[in-house]
C-alpha positions in Angstrom: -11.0 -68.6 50.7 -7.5 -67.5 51.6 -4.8 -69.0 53.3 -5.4 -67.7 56.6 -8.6 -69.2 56.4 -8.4 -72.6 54.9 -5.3 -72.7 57.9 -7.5 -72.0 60.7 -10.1 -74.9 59.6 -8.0 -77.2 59.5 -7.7 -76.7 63.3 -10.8 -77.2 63.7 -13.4 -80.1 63.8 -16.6 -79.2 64.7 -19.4 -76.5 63.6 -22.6 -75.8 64.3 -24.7 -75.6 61.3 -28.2 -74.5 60.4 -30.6 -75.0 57.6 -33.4 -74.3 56.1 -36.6 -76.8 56.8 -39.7 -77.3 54.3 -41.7 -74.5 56.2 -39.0 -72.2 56.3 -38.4 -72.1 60.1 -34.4 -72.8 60.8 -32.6 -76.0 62.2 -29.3 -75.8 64.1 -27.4 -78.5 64.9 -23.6 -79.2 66.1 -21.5 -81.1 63.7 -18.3 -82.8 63.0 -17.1 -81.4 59.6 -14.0 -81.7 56.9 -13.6 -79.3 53.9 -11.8 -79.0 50.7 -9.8 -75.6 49.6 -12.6 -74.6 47.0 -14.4 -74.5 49.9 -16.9 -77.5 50.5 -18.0 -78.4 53.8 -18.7 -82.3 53.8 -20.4 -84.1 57.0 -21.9 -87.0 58.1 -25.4 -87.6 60.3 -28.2 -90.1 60.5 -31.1 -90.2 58.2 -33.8 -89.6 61.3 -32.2 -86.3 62.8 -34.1 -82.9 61.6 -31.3 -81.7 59.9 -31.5 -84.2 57.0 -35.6 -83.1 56.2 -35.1 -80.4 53.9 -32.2 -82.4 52.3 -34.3 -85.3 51.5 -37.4 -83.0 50.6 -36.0 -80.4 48.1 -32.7 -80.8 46.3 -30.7 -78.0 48.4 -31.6 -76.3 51.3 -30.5 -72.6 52.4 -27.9 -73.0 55.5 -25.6 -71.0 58.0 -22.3 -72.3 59.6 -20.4 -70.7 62.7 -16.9 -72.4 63.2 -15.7 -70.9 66.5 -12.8 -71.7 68.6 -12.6 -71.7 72.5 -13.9 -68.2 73.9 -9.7 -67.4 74.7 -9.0 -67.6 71.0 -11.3 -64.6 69.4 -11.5 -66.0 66.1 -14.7 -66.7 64.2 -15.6 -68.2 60.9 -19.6 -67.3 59.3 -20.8 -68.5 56.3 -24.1 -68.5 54.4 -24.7 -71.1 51.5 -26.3 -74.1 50.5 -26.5 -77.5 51.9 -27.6 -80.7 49.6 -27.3 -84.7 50.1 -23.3 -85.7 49.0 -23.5 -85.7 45.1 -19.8 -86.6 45.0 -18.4 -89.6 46.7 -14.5 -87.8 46.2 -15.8 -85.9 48.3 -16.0 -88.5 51.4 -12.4 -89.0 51.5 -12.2 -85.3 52.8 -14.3 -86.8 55.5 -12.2 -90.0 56.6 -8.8 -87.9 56.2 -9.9 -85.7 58.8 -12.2 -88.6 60.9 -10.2 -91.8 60.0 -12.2 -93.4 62.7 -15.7 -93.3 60.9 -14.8 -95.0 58.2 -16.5 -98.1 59.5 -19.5 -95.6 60.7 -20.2 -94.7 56.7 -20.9 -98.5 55.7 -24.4 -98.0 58.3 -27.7 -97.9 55.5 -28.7 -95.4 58.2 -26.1 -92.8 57.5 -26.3 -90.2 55.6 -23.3 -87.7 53.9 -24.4 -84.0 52.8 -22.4 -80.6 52.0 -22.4 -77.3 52.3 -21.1 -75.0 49.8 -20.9 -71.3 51.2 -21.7 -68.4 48.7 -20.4 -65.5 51.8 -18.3 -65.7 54.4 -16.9 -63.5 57.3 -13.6 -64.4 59.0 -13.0 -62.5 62.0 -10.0 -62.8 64.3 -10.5 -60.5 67.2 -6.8 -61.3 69.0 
């Protein structure tokens, strides 16, 4: 991802993110995120949101993320990739760098980390 990129994410805080569920149908929900420069998309939810069903019911799920600004900015990140459960606890500290104040939020049995790891992207900056 290049620089003009990786720049503009770190602006930014939230997405909205959809994935794949076990019959197929798509799930969208909005989401806090961090990322590293490869890129990887970490984020944290609950175990009982809808999201997290295809993550606990196949090892990855197919999944879409939209990072957008406010409307008076005109810029626009799309990806498509693939989402799975947090493999690599490294990866967490991307997390509480970005969200220092959730570190006490991660220690919850009811919490739940996951990635996303896009395979295409679109950056468009309409200004």
């Amino acid at each position: 991802m290049n620089s003009e990129v990786l720049e503009y994410l770190k602006g930014q805080h939230v997405c909205v993110i959809a994935v794949e569920m076990m019959d197929g149908s798509p799930h969208a929900a909005t989401v806090h995120f961090a990322n590293t420069d490869e890129p990887v998309f970490v984020f944290e939810t609950e175990k009982g949101y809808r999201k997290t069903e295809p993550l606990f019911g196949k090892e990855t799920s197919r999944a879409s993320m939209v990072v957008g600004s406010n409307e008076g900015d005109m810029k626009t990140l799309q990806l498509d990739g693939v989402a799975q459960l947090l493999k690599d606890d490294a990866l967490k500290e991307f997390y509480l760098v970005k969200f220092p104040e959730k570190k006490g939020k991660l220690d919850n049995p009811k919490v739940v980390m996951f990635t996303f790891k896009p395979a295409w992207w679109r950056f468009t900056d309409w200004t």
